[in-house]
Coordinates of C-alpha atoms and ligand atoms in Angstrom, one line a residue:
M1 CA 151.8 136.9 107.2
A2 CA 152.3 139.9 109.1
R3 CA 154.8 142.7 108.2
Y4 CA 157.0 143.5 111.1
V5 CA 158.3 146.9 112.4
F6 CA 160.9 146.6 115.0
I7 CA 161.3 149.8 117.2
T8 CA 164.6 150.4 118.9
G9 CA 166.0 153.4 120.8
G10 CA 169.3 155.0 121.2
V11 CA 171.3 158.1 122.7
V12 CA 169.2 158.1 126.0
S13 CA 166.3 156.3 127.5
S14 CA 162.7 157.7 128.1
L15 CA 162.4 159.1 124.5
G16 CA 158.9 158.1 124.2
K17 CA 159.5 154.8 122.2
G18 CA 156.4 153.3 123.6
L19 CA 154.2 156.3 122.6
A20 CA 155.8 156.4 119.0
S21 CA 155.1 152.7 118.7
A22 CA 151.5 153.2 119.9
A23 CA 151.0 156.3 117.6
L24 CA 152.3 154.4 114.6
G25 CA 149.9 151.5 115.5
A26 CA 147.0 154.1 115.5
L27 CA 148.2 155.6 112.2
L28 CA 148.4 152.2 110.4
Q29 CA 144.8 151.5 111.7
A30 CA 143.7 154.8 110.3
R31 CA 145.0 153.6 106.9
G32 CA 142.8 150.4 107.3
F33 CA 145.3 148.0 108.5
S34 CA 145.1 145.7 111.4
V35 CA 147.9 145.8 114.0
R36 CA 149.2 144.2 117.1
L37 CA 151.9 145.7 119.3
R38 CA 154.5 143.9 121.4
K39 CA 157.1 144.7 124.0
L40 CA 160.3 142.9 124.5
D41 CA 162.0 144.0 127.8
P42 CA 165.7 143.2 128.6
Y43 CA 165.5 143.2 132.4
L44 CA 165.8 139.8 134.2
N45 CA 162.6 139.9 136.2
V46 CA 160.3 137.2 134.9
D47 CA 157.5 139.7 134.6
P48 CA 156.9 143.2 136.1
G49 CA 154.3 141.8 138.7
T50 CA 156.9 141.9 141.6
M51 CA 158.6 145.1 140.5
S52 CA 158.0 148.1 142.8
P53 CA 155.6 150.7 141.3
F54 CA 158.0 153.3 142.5
E55 CA 160.8 152.0 140.2
H56 CA 158.9 150.6 137.4
G57 CA 155.5 152.4 137.3
E58 CA 152.1 150.6 137.1
V59 CA 151.8 146.9 136.2
F60 CA 149.3 146.7 133.4
V61 CA 147.1 143.6 133.4
T62 CA 145.6 142.0 130.3
D63 CA 142.3 140.1 129.9
D64 CA 144.2 136.8 129.9
G65 CA 145.8 137.7 133.3
A66 CA 149.4 138.6 132.2
E67 CA 151.1 141.3 134.5
T68 CA 152.9 143.4 131.9
D69 CA 154.9 146.6 131.3
L70 CA 152.9 149.9 131.4
D71 CA 153.7 150.4 127.7
L72 CA 151.0 147.9 126.9
G73 CA 148.7 150.2 128.3
H74 CA 149.6 152.9 125.8
Y75 CA 149.3 150.4 123.1
E76 CA 145.7 149.6 124.2
R77 CA 144.7 153.2 124.6
F78 CA 145.9 154.3 121.2
T79 CA 144.8 151.1 119.2
G80 CA 142.0 149.6 121.2
V81 CA 143.4 146.2 120.6
A82 CA 143.4 144.1 123.8
A83 CA 146.9 143.1 124.6
R84 CA 147.6 139.4 125.4
N85 CA 149.9 137.3 127.5
T86 CA 151.9 136.8 124.4
D87 CA 152.5 140.6 123.7
S88 CA 155.0 141.1 126.5
V89 CA 158.2 139.2 127.3
S90 CA 161.4 139.9 129.3
S91 CA 164.8 138.4 129.3
G92 CA 163.9 136.8 132.6
R93 CA 161.0 134.9 130.9
I94 CA 163.0 134.0 127.9
Y95 CA 165.9 132.4 130.1
S96 CA 163.4 130.7 132.4
N97 CA 161.8 129.1 129.4
V98 CA 165.2 128.0 127.9
L99 CA 166.4 126.6 131.3
E100 CA 163.1 124.8 131.7
K101 CA 163.4 123.2 128.4
E102 CA 167.1 122.3 129.2
R103 CA 166.0 120.5 132.4
R104 CA 163.3 118.6 130.5
G105 CA 166.0 117.4 128.2
D106 CA 164.3 119.1 125.1
Y107 CA 167.8 120.0 123.8
L108 CA 169.1 116.4 123.7
G109 CA 172.3 117.1 125.4
K110 CA 173.4 120.0 123.4
T111 CA 175.5 122.9 124.9
I112 CA 173.0 125.7 125.5
Q113 CA 174.0 129.1 124.2
V114 CA 172.7 132.5 123.6
I115 CA 172.9 131.9 120.0
P116 CA 171.0 130.0 118.9
H117 CA 169.0 128.8 121.9
V118 CA 168.2 132.2 123.6
T119 CA 167.6 133.9 120.2
N120 CA 165.5 131.1 118.9
E121 CA 163.2 131.4 122.1
I122 CA 162.8 135.1 121.2
K123 CA 162.0 134.5 117.6
D124 CA 159.3 132.1 118.6
F125 CA 157.9 134.7 120.7
L126 CA 157.9 137.2 117.9
A127 CA 156.2 134.8 115.5
V128 CA 153.2 134.0 117.8
G129 CA 150.0 135.1 115.8
E130 CA 151.8 136.4 112.8
D131 CA 149.0 135.2 110.6
E132 CA 146.4 137.2 112.5
V133 CA 147.3 140.9 111.6
D134 CA 148.7 143.0 108.8
F135 CA 151.3 144.6 111.0
M136 CA 153.2 143.4 114.0
L137 CA 155.0 146.3 115.9
C138 CA 157.6 145.2 118.3
E139 CA 159.4 147.5 120.5
I140 CA 162.7 146.5 122.3
G141 CA 163.1 148.1 125.8
G142 CA 166.1 150.0 126.8
T143 CA 168.7 151.5 124.3
V144 CA 171.0 150.0 121.8
G145 CA 174.3 149.0 123.3
D146 CA 172.9 147.7 126.6
I147 CA 174.4 144.5 127.5
E148 CA 171.1 142.9 128.4
G149 CA 169.5 143.9 125.3
L150 CA 172.0 142.3 123.0
P151 CA 170.2 138.9 122.6
F152 CA 167.0 140.8 121.5
F153 CA 168.8 142.8 118.9
E154 CA 170.5 139.7 117.5
A155 CA 167.1 137.9 117.4
I156 CA 165.3 140.7 115.5
R157 CA 168.3 140.7 113.1
Q158 CA 168.0 137.1 112.5
F159 CA 164.2 137.2 112.3
S160 CA 164.3 139.8 109.5
Q161 CA 166.8 137.5 107.6
D162 CA 164.5 134.4 108.0
K163 CA 161.7 136.3 106.5
P164 CA 161.3 137.1 102.8
R165 CA 162.8 140.4 101.7
G166 CA 160.7 143.4 102.5
Q167 CA 158.7 141.7 105.3
C168 CA 160.6 143.5 108.2
I169 CA 161.7 147.0 108.8
F170 CA 163.6 148.8 111.5
M171 CA 162.7 152.1 113.1
H172 CA 165.1 153.8 115.4
L173 CA 164.3 156.6 117.9
T174 CA 167.2 158.9 118.9
L175 CA 167.6 162.4 120.4
L176 CA 168.7 165.6 118.7
P177 CA 170.1 167.6 121.6
Y178 CA 170.0 171.4 121.3
V179 CA 173.0 173.4 122.3
T180 CA 172.0 176.7 123.3
A181 CA 175.5 178.4 123.0
S182 CA 175.7 177.6 119.2
G183 CA 172.0 177.6 118.7
E184 CA 172.2 174.3 116.9
L185 CA 170.5 170.9 116.9
K186 CA 173.4 168.3 117.2
T187 CA 173.3 165.2 115.1
K188 CA 176.4 163.4 116.3
P189 CA 174.7 161.4 119.1
T190 CA 172.4 160.1 116.5
Q191 CA 175.1 159.2 114.1
H192 CA 176.9 157.2 117.0
S193 CA 173.7 155.4 117.8
V194 CA 173.1 154.3 114.4
K195 CA 176.7 153.2 114.1
E196 CA 176.2 151.1 117.1
L197 CA 173.0 149.6 115.6
R198 CA 174.8 148.9 112.3
S199 CA 177.7 147.3 114.0
I200 CA 175.4 144.6 115.2
G201 CA 173.9 144.1 111.6
I202 CA 170.8 146.2 111.8
A203 CA 170.2 149.2 109.3
P204 CA 167.4 151.5 110.2
D205 CA 164.9 152.2 107.5
V206 CA 163.1 155.1 109.5
L207 CA 164.7 157.3 112.0
V208 CA 162.5 159.2 114.6
C209 CA 164.4 162.1 116.0
R210 CA 163.1 163.8 119.2
S211 CA 164.1 167.4 119.4
E212 CA 162.7 170.5 121.2
H213 CA 163.0 172.4 118.0
P214 CA 162.1 171.8 114.3
I215 CA 164.8 169.9 112.3
P216 CA 166.3 172.4 109.8
E217 CA 166.5 170.9 106.2
K218 CA 170.3 171.0 106.4
E219 CA 170.5 168.8 109.6
R220 CA 167.9 166.4 108.0
E221 CA 170.2 166.0 105.1
K222 CA 173.1 165.4 107.2
I223 CA 171.4 162.9 109.3
A224 CA 170.2 161.1 106.2
L225 CA 173.6 161.1 104.6
F226 CA 175.5 160.0 107.7
C227 CA 173.1 157.5 109.0
N228 CA 172.3 155.9 105.4
V229 CA 168.5 156.5 105.7
R230 CA 166.4 158.3 103.1
K231 CA 165.7 162.0 103.8
D232 CA 162.0 161.6 104.0
A233 CA 162.5 158.8 106.5
V234 CA 164.0 161.2 109.0
I235 CA 161.0 162.0 111.1
A236 CA 160.9 164.8 113.7
A237 CA 159.3 164.0 116.9
P238 CA 158.4 167.2 118.6
D239 CA 157.5 167.7 122.1
L240 CA 153.7 167.6 122.5
K241 CA 151.1 169.3 124.7
S242 CA 149.3 166.0 125.2
I243 CA 150.2 162.4 124.4
Y244 CA 147.1 162.1 122.4
E245 CA 148.4 164.6 119.9
A246 CA 151.0 162.0 118.9
P247 CA 149.0 160.3 116.0
L248 CA 148.2 163.6 114.4
A249 CA 151.7 165.0 115.0
Y250 CA 153.4 161.9 113.7
H251 CA 151.1 161.9 110.7
R252 CA 152.0 165.5 109.9
E253 CA 155.7 164.5 110.1
G254 CA 155.2 161.8 107.7
L255 CA 155.8 158.8 110.0
D256 CA 153.2 156.4 108.5
Q257 CA 154.0 157.4 104.8
A258 CA 157.8 156.7 105.6
V259 CA 156.8 153.2 107.0
L260 CA 154.6 152.3 104.1
D261 CA 157.3 153.5 101.7
A262 CA 159.8 151.4 103.5
F263 CA 157.5 148.4 102.8
A264 CA 156.9 149.5 99.3
I265 CA 153.2 149.6 99.9
S266 CA 151.9 151.7 97.1
P267 CA 149.5 153.3 96.6
A268 CA 149.2 153.9 100.3
P269 CA 145.5 153.8 101.6
R270 CA 144.2 157.2 102.5
P271 CA 144.3 157.8 106.3
D272 CA 141.0 158.6 108.2
M273 CA 142.1 160.8 111.1
R274 CA 138.6 161.6 112.4
R275 CA 139.1 159.6 115.5
W276 CA 142.1 161.5 116.6
E277 CA 140.7 165.0 115.4
D278 CA 137.7 164.3 117.6
V279 CA 140.0 163.3 120.7
M280 CA 142.1 166.5 120.2
D281 CA 138.9 168.6 119.8
R282 CA 137.7 167.4 123.1
L283 CA 141.0 168.0 124.8
E284 CA 141.5 171.4 123.5
N285 CA 137.9 172.7 123.6
A286 CA 137.0 171.6 127.2
E287 CA 135.0 174.0 129.3
G288 CA 136.0 174.4 132.8
T289 CA 138.1 172.2 135.2
V290 CA 137.1 169.7 137.7
R291 CA 139.5 168.8 140.6
V292 CA 139.8 165.2 141.7
A293 CA 141.9 164.2 144.8
I294 CA 143.5 160.9 144.3
V295 CA 144.4 159.5 147.8
G296 CA 147.1 156.9 147.4
K297 CA 150.3 155.5 148.5
Y298 CA 152.6 155.6 145.4
T299 CA 152.1 159.4 144.9
Q300 CA 155.8 160.3 144.2
L301 CA 155.8 158.7 140.8
E302 CA 152.9 159.5 138.6
D303 CA 153.6 156.4 136.3
A304 CA 152.5 154.3 139.4
Y305 CA 148.8 155.2 138.5
K306 CA 149.3 155.9 134.8
S307 CA 146.1 154.1 133.7
I308 CA 144.1 155.9 136.3
A309 CA 145.5 159.4 135.2
E310 CA 144.7 158.5 131.6
A311 CA 141.1 157.2 132.5
L312 CA 140.4 160.5 134.2
T313 CA 141.5 162.5 131.3
H314 CA 139.2 160.3 129.1
G315 CA 136.3 160.9 131.5
G316 CA 137.0 164.6 131.2
M317 CA 136.8 164.1 127.3
A318 CA 133.5 162.4 127.6
N319 CA 132.2 165.6 129.5
R320 CA 134.2 168.2 127.7
V321 CA 135.9 169.4 130.9
R322 CA 139.6 169.3 132.0
V323 CA 140.3 167.0 134.9
K324 CA 142.9 168.2 137.3
A325 CA 144.0 165.2 139.3
E326 CA 145.9 166.1 142.5
W327 CA 147.8 163.3 144.3
I328 CA 147.6 163.1 148.1
D329 CA 149.7 160.9 150.1
A330 CA 147.1 158.9 152.3
E331 CA 149.5 158.7 155.2
I332 CA 149.0 162.3 155.8
F333 CA 145.4 161.6 157.0
E334 CA 146.7 159.2 159.6
R335 CA 148.3 162.2 161.4
E336 CA 145.7 165.0 160.5
D337 CA 142.1 165.5 159.8
P338 CA 141.4 164.9 156.1
S339 CA 138.7 167.8 155.9
P340 CA 141.0 170.8 155.2
S341 CA 142.9 168.9 152.5
L342 CA 139.9 167.4 150.8
Q343 CA 137.6 170.4 150.9
G344 CA 137.5 172.1 147.6
F345 CA 137.8 168.8 145.6
H346 CA 134.9 168.0 143.3
A347 CA 135.6 164.1 143.6
I348 CA 137.7 161.8 145.4
L349 CA 139.4 158.6 144.0
V350 CA 141.1 156.0 146.2
P351 CA 143.2 153.8 143.9
G352 CA 144.5 150.2 144.4
G353 CA 147.6 149.3 146.5
F354 CA 149.3 146.7 148.5
G355 CA 150.2 146.6 152.2
E356 CA 149.0 148.4 155.3
R357 CA 150.9 151.7 155.1
G358 CA 148.4 154.6 154.4
T359 CA 145.2 152.4 154.5
E360 CA 143.9 154.1 157.8
G361 CA 144.2 157.4 155.7
K362 CA 142.3 155.8 152.8
I363 CA 139.6 154.8 155.2
K364 CA 139.3 158.5 156.4
A365 CA 139.1 159.6 152.9
A366 CA 136.3 157.3 152.2
Q367 CA 134.5 158.5 155.4
F368 CA 134.9 162.0 154.4
A369 CA 133.5 161.3 150.9
R370 CA 130.5 159.4 152.3
E371 CA 129.6 161.9 155.0
K372 CA 130.2 165.0 153.0
K373 CA 128.4 163.5 150.0
V374 CA 131.4 164.1 147.5
P375 CA 131.6 161.7 144.6
Y376 CA 133.9 158.7 145.6
L377 CA 135.4 156.0 143.4
G378 CA 137.3 153.3 145.2
I379 CA 139.3 151.0 143.0
C380 CA 140.4 147.4 144.2
L381 CA 142.1 148.4 147.7
G382 CA 140.0 151.6 147.4
M383 CA 136.8 149.6 147.5
Q384 CA 138.2 147.3 150.2
M385 CA 138.9 150.3 152.5
A386 CA 135.5 151.9 151.8
V387 CA 133.9 148.6 152.8
V388 CA 135.9 148.6 156.0
E389 CA 135.0 152.3 156.6
A390 CA 131.3 151.3 156.3
A391 CA 131.6 148.2 158.5
R392 CA 133.2 150.3 161.2
N393 CA 131.2 153.5 161.0
M394 CA 127.8 152.3 159.7
A395 CA 127.5 148.7 160.8
G396 CA 129.3 149.2 164.1
L397 CA 132.0 146.6 163.6
K398 CA 134.6 148.7 165.2
D399 CA 137.5 146.5 164.6
A400 CA 136.7 145.7 161.0
G401 CA 139.8 145.5 158.7
S402 CA 141.6 143.3 156.1
E403 CA 143.3 140.1 156.6
E404 CA 146.1 141.5 154.4
F405 CA 147.4 143.7 157.2
D406 CA 147.0 140.9 159.9
H407 CA 148.9 138.6 157.5
E408 CA 151.8 141.2 157.4
A409 CA 151.8 141.9 161.1
G410 CA 151.7 138.2 162.0
K411 CA 149.0 138.8 164.6
K412 CA 145.2 139.0 164.5
R413 CA 143.9 142.6 165.1
F414 CA 140.9 142.9 162.8
T415 CA 137.6 141.3 162.2
P416 CA 138.4 140.3 158.5
V417 CA 135.6 142.0 156.4
V418 CA 138.2 141.7 153.6
Y419 CA 139.8 138.1 153.6
H420 CA 142.4 136.0 151.8
L421 CA 140.8 134.3 149.1
K422 CA 142.2 130.8 148.5
E423 CA 139.8 129.2 145.9
W424 CA 137.7 130.7 143.2
V425 CA 136.1 130.0 139.9
Q426 CA 137.4 131.2 136.6
G427 CA 135.2 130.5 133.5
N428 CA 134.3 126.9 134.2
H429 CA 137.2 125.7 136.4
T430 CA 138.4 126.2 140.0
V431 CA 141.6 128.0 140.9
A432 CA 143.3 127.1 144.1
R433 CA 146.1 129.0 146.0
K434 CA 148.1 128.1 149.0
V435 CA 149.1 130.6 151.6
D436 CA 152.7 130.2 150.9
D437 CA 152.6 130.2 147.2
D438 CA 155.3 132.5 145.3
K439 CA 154.6 136.1 145.3
G440 CA 154.7 136.4 141.5
G441 CA 151.5 135.6 139.4
T442 CA 149.4 134.2 142.2
M443 CA 146.8 136.9 142.4
R444 CA 143.2 136.8 140.9
L445 CA 144.4 138.2 137.7
G446 CA 142.8 139.1 134.3
A447 CA 139.3 139.4 133.1
Y448 CA 136.3 138.1 135.2
T449 CA 132.6 138.5 134.6
A450 CA 130.4 140.3 137.0
M451 CA 126.6 140.3 137.2
L452 CA 125.0 143.7 137.9
D453 CA 121.9 144.2 140.1
P454 CA 119.2 145.5 137.9
G455 CA 118.1 149.0 139.1
S456 CA 121.5 149.7 140.6
K457 CA 123.5 152.8 139.8
V458 CA 126.3 150.6 138.1
A459 CA 123.8 148.9 135.9
E460 CA 122.5 152.1 134.7
I461 CA 126.0 153.5 134.1
Y462 CA 127.1 150.5 132.2
G463 CA 123.8 150.1 130.4
S464 CA 124.2 146.4 130.7
A465 CA 123.5 143.5 133.3
T466 CA 126.9 141.8 132.8
I467 CA 130.3 143.2 132.6
E468 CA 133.9 141.9 132.0
E469 CA 136.7 143.7 134.0
R470 CA 140.2 143.1 134.9
H471 CA 141.5 142.1 138.3
R472 CA 144.6 141.9 140.1
H473 CA 144.4 141.3 143.9
R474 CA 144.6 138.5 146.6
Y475 CA 141.9 139.7 149.0
E476 CA 138.2 140.0 148.7
V477 CA 135.3 141.5 150.5
D478 CA 133.6 138.8 152.5
N479 CA 130.2 138.1 151.3
K480 CA 129.0 137.0 154.8
Y481 CA 128.8 140.7 155.8
R482 CA 126.4 141.5 153.0
E483 CA 123.2 141.5 154.8
K484 CA 124.6 143.6 157.6
L485 CA 126.3 146.1 155.3
E486 CA 123.3 146.3 153.0
G487 CA 121.0 146.9 156.0
C488 CA 123.0 150.0 156.6
G489 CA 122.9 151.2 153.1
L490 CA 126.0 149.7 151.4
K491 CA 124.7 147.6 148.5
F492 CA 126.5 144.8 146.9
S493 CA 125.4 145.8 143.4
G494 CA 127.8 143.7 141.3
M495 CA 128.7 140.0 142.2
S496 CA 130.7 137.2 140.5
P497 CA 128.5 134.8 138.4
D498 CA 128.5 132.2 141.2
G499 CA 127.2 134.9 143.6
R500 CA 130.2 134.5 146.1
L501 CA 132.6 137.4 145.3
P502 CA 131.3 140.9 145.8
E503 CA 132.6 143.0 142.7
I504 CA 130.9 146.2 143.3
V505 CA 129.5 148.1 146.3
E506 CA 127.6 151.5 146.1
I507 CA 125.7 153.6 148.6
E508 CA 122.2 154.3 147.5
D509 CA 121.7 157.5 149.6
H510 CA 124.7 159.2 148.1
P511 CA 125.2 161.2 144.8
W512 CA 127.9 158.8 143.6
F513 CA 129.7 156.4 145.9
I514 CA 130.9 153.3 144.1
G515 CA 133.7 150.8 145.0
V516 CA 134.9 148.2 142.5
Q517 CA 137.2 145.3 143.1
F518 CA 138.5 145.4 139.6
H519 CA 140.5 148.0 137.5
P520 CA 138.2 149.8 135.2
E521 CA 141.1 152.2 134.4
L522 CA 142.7 149.4 132.4
K523 CA 140.1 149.4 129.7
S524 CA 139.5 153.1 129.0
K525 CA 140.5 154.6 125.9
P526 CA 140.5 158.3 124.7
F527 CA 138.2 157.5 121.9
A528 CA 135.9 155.2 124.2
P529 CA 136.1 156.6 127.8
H530 CA 135.3 154.0 130.3
P531 CA 131.6 154.4 131.5
L532 CA 132.5 154.6 135.2
F533 CA 135.1 157.2 134.7
A534 CA 132.8 159.1 132.2
D535 CA 130.0 159.1 134.8
F536 CA 132.5 159.7 137.9
V537 CA 133.7 162.9 136.1
R538 CA 130.1 163.9 135.2
A539 CA 129.3 163.7 138.8
A540 CA 132.3 165.8 139.7
K541 CA 131.2 168.3 137.1
E542 CA 127.9 168.5 138.8
V543 CA 129.6 169.3 142.1
S544 CA 131.9 171.8 140.5
R545 CA 128.8 173.9 139.4
L546 CA 127.6 173.8 143.0
V547 CA 130.7 174.9 144.8
Ligands
LIG1 N1 146.1 144.6 148.3 C1 144.8 144.2 148.0 C2 144.6 142.7 147.5 O1 145.6 142.2 147.2 C3 144.2 145.2 146.9 C4 145.0 145.0 145.6 C5 144.9 146.1 144.7 O2 144.5 147.1 145.0 N2 145.2 145.9 143.4 O3 143.5 142.4 147.6

């Protein structure tokens, strides 16, 4: 049965709880244990699928098609363990399950209450797959004391009581603010936060304290004394140059040792940190910088394209170069010529997106990349717009466009080279969708197989004839334009196994022009850069030597 580490936060939000959890996962792996990470979010949305990327950052999609919080992306990037549908839950999902059961009569006429019905539902979620791994790390979103979070805190308290002694521990993240006037780190907010936690029955075993300065011995003793935590379980979390330093930094501060001590695991297996040493070596000893323009819509909030930014960094690691990604709002190109802005970039990436705003700008960016022979990677909407560009400017279909925008505008303006898919095959069954289906969870979601054309650039890059990649979209390039577009040089080099859905397009007569209907960025890891990103950055590096 798995040991459980519950990770909570206090004082302020955005302390890097997700990163600390992910780093702890990596450290336990380095000591030879198997891990799984889980996120419990107190908000009432059923899943983050319908939340604005401006507010909530990217939606991370799992192989089994769940739309989850971007923290699951961190978990995967640090542990390499593919997250599942059952690794992310929100209050909204919990309540909707409870209410569904109530309607079905499962509770046999009982009064439905937060305790025990909601807390039981949460506990059932926590227990899924508990026999599969050595450690289950469960992060609770938000901070202690939030009204919405209470049922989760109560559930983890109960869960730890239901289990044998020593099976569950609590790790709490807080902030030690630095007061410049007195030149001191203040421990009071941490004391209050722990007091709050203890008032609901949870005593932390490990305290992780974010601070801009090292924690002096005196302060560490004070925290231990007032918070009822062992001194060596007060872990400093310093600010880092790169998130990928977290495993090594936390290891230096003794986090993994403190966690193993709390479980009384002795002797602790020796850690093998080579993976993270290599990652840091590649980051720190990069030669030169390549500049990549990301022409997108949600450019104000970097978290909206979190996995893309990370995958580019990984691509840089594979080539020992730094990647400087610069975000450009696609809408600008609807008003002005893209050439002055795009000149000087070594590669152009057009990411995924929804809605018409900015798409004409993305089309112009694709055209610039194609004509000027700048490496281009189009992801999802970025692929669709590259196909529209090719249809308009190579195949002469002047009014080519996507049905998505006609659907929004309520009138037909375009020849739909990208159309609304209503029925498709997943594994060995058919999935159907009605036009007016709910907005949530109705896309083609999760991992699908694609067959690569032997001899194509992508087959060479992947080194394989079949691939599995993650999807999240409603619209598809229409295969009926294949012959016409291939005749002009845009090859459909990856297809769904039934040959109906174009998954990859590439231009043969171009140094590097690839559009993919899926999201390769979701599967990239610092210690295993995604082949497409690695090769895209290699192509950019080549250009950077030329200019
Ligand atoms: N809006 C497009 C679609 O639904 C692309 C989605 C995306 O880029 N993730 O097909």
